[in-house]
Short mmCIF file of C-alpha atoms and ligand atoms in Angstrom, two decimals:
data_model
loop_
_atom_site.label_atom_id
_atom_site.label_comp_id
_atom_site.label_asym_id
_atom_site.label_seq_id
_atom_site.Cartn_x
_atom_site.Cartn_y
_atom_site.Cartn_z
CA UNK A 1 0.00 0.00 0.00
CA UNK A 2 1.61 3.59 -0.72
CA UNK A 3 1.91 5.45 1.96
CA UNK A 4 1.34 9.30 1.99
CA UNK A 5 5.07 10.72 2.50
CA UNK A 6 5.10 13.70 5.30
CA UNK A 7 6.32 16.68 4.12
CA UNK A 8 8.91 19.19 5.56
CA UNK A 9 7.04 21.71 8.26
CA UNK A 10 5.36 18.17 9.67
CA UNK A 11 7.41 17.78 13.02
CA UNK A 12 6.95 14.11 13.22
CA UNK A 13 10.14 14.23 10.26
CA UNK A 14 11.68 15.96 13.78
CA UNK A 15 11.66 13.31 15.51
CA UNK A 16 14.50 10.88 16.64
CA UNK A 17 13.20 7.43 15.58
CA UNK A 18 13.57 4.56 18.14
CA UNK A 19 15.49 1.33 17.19
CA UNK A 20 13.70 -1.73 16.13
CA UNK A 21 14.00 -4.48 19.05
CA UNK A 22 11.47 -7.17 17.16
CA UNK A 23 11.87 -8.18 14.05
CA UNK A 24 9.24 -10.43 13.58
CA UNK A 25 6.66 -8.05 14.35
CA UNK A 26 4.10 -8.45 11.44
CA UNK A 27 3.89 -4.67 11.48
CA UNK A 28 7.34 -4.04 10.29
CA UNK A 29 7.10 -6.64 7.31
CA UNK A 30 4.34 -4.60 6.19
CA UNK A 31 5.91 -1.34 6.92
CA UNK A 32 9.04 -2.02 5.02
CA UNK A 33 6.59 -3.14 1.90
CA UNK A 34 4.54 -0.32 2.08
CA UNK A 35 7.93 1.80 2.14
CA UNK A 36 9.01 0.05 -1.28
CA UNK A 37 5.34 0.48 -2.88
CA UNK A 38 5.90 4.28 -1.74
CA UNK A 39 9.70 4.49 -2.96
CA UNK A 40 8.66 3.32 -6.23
CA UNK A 41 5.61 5.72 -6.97
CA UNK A 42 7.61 8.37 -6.08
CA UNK A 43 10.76 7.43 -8.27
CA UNK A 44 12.87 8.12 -4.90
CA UNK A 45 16.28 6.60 -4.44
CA UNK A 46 15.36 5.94 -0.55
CA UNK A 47 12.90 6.14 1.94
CA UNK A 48 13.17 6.22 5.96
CA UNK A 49 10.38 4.89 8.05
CA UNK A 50 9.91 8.65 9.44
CA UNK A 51 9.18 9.91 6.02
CA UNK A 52 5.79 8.00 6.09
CA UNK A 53 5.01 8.81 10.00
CA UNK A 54 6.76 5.66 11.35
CA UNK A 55 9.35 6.59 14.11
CA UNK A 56 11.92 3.59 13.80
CA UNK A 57 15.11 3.10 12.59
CA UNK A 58 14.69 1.27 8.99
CA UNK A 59 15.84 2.67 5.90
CA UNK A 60 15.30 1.85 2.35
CA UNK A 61 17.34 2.30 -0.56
CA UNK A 62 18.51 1.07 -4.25
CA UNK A 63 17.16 -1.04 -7.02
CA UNK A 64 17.24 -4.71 -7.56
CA UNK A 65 18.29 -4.58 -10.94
CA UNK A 66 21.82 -2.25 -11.27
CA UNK A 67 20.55 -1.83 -14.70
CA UNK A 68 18.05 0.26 -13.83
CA UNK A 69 18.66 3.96 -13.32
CA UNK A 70 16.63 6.45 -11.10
CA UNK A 71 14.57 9.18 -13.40
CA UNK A 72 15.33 11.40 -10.39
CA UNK A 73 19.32 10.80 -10.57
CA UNK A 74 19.88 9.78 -14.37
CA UNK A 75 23.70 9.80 -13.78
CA UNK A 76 23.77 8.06 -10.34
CA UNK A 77 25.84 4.97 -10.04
CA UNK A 78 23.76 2.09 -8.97
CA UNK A 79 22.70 1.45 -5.49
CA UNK A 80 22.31 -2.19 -4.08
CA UNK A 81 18.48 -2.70 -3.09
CA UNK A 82 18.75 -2.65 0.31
CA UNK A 83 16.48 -2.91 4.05
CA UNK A 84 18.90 -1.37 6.85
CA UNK A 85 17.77 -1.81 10.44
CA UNK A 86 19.50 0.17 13.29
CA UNK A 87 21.96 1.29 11.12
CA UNK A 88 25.60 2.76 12.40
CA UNK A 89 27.73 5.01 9.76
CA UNK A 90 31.32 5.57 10.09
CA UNK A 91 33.35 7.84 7.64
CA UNK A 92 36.46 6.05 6.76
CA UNK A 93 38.11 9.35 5.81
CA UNK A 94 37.32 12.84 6.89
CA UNK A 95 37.17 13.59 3.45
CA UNK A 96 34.07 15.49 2.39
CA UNK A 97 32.19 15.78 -0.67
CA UNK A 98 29.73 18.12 -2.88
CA UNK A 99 26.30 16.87 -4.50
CA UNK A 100 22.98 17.86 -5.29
CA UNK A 101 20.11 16.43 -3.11
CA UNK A 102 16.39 16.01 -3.36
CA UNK A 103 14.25 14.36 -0.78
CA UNK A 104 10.53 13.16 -0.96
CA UNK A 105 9.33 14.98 2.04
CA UNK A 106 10.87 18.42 0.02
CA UNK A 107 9.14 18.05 -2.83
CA UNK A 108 10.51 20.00 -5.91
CA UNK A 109 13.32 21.39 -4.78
CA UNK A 110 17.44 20.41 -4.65
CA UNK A 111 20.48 21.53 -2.64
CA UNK A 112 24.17 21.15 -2.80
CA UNK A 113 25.06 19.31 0.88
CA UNK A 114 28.44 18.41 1.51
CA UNK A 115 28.78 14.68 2.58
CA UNK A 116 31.50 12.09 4.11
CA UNK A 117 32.36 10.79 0.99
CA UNK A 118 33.62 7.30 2.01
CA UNK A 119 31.44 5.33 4.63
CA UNK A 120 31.29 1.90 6.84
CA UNK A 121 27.78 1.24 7.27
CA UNK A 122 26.11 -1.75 9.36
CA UNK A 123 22.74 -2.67 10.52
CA UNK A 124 20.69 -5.44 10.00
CA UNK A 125 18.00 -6.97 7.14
CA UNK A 126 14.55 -8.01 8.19
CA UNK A 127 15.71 -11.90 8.99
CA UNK A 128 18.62 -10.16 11.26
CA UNK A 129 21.33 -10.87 9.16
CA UNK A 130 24.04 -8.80 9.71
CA UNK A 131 25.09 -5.77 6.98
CA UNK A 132 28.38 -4.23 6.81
CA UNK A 133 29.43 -2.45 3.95
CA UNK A 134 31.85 0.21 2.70
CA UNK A 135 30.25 2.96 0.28
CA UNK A 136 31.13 5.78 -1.77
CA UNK A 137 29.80 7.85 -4.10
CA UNK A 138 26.16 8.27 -4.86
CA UNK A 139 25.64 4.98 -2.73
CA UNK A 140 27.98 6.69 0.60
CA UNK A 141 25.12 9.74 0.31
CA UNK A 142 22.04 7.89 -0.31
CA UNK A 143 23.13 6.24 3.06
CA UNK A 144 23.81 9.39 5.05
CA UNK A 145 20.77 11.30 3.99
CA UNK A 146 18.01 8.56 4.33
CA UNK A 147 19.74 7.57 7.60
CA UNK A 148 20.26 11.89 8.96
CA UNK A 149 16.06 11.01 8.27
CA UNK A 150 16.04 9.09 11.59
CA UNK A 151 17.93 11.45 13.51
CA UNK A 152 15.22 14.02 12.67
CA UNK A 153 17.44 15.88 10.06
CA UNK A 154 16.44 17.07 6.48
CA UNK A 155 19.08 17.67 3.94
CA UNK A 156 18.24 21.50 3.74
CA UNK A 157 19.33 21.80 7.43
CA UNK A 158 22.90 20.58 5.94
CA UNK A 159 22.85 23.41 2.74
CA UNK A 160 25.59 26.19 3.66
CA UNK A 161 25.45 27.82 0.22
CA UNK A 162 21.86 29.11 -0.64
CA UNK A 163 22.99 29.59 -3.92
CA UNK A 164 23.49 26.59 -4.58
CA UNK A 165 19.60 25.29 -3.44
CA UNK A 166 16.38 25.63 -5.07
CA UNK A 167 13.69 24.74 -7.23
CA UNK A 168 14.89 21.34 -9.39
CA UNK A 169 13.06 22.72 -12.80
CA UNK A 170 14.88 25.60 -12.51
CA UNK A 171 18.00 24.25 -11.51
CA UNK A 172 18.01 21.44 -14.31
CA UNK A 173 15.93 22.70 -17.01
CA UNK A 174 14.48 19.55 -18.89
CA UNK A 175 14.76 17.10 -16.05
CA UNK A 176 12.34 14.31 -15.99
CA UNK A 177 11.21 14.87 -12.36
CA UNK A 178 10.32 18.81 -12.18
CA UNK A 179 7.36 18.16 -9.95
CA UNK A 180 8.74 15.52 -7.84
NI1 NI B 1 14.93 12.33 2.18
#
């Protein structure tokens, strides 16, 4: 079932989500569905529980075929589809680096948010298998921005150049997603 996706202003996206402690609650099956279902109408690249009113720690992200590329980021690298429970970033470097951002609860608009630009990130699946992973790229910042999501932050709080953030038609004439 899709969801409706909060919106920015909505102070449950505030909130600091609570971890999961059971995993075979029949709730969260259907939660993490329903997140997918949602994902997908939107064309988003991720989606955290929080975004759809839910205040735990799962994240969604990526596609399960790499062929496929995102509408919303045409010249993203592919992401590995992904459920992350409780998840736990680390930057491996203290390098940082520059990309534009969108997120589903700000519709129509993208910002330029600096990000770690190498990551460790664990957590679990929805069986509790263990994930640990390194990440760069497009992947390292789809991690940090759907997981800043259950820590009650939304990418615009991270813009420091307000030149470099606004409305995505404007920004990117011709882009598939103006409305998104
Ligand atoms: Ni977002």
């Amino acid at each position: 079932m899709i969801r409706p996706i909060l919106r920015m202003g909505d102070p449950r996206l505030l909130r600091v989500a609570e971890r999961v402690h059971d995993l075979q609650a029949p709730e969260l099956s259907t939660l993490v569905d329903d997140m997918f279902e949602t994902m997908h109408a939107a064309d988003g690249a991720g989606l955290a529980a929080p975004q759809v009113g839910v205040p735990l720690r799962v994240v969604i992200f990526g596609y399960s075929d790499p062929s496929i590329r995102n509408p919303r980021y045409p010249d993203a690298d592919p992401v590995p589809q992904t459920i992350l429970l409780n998840p736990l970033i680390e930057p491996l470097s203290n390098e940082e680096e520059e990309g534009w951002e969108g997120c589903l609860s700000v519709p129509g608009l993208r910002g330029m948010v600096l990000r770690y630009a190498r990551i460790r990130y664990r957590g679990v699946d929805l069986r509790g298998n263990a994930i640990d992973r390194e990440a760069d790229g497009f992947h390292a910042r789809v991690v940090q921005h759907e997981c800043d999501h259950l820590d009650g932050i939304l990418y615009p709080m991270r813009v420091r150049d307000f030149s470099r953030f606004g409305y995505t038609d404007i920004l990117f004439p011709g882009m598939s997603d103006a409305d998104d």
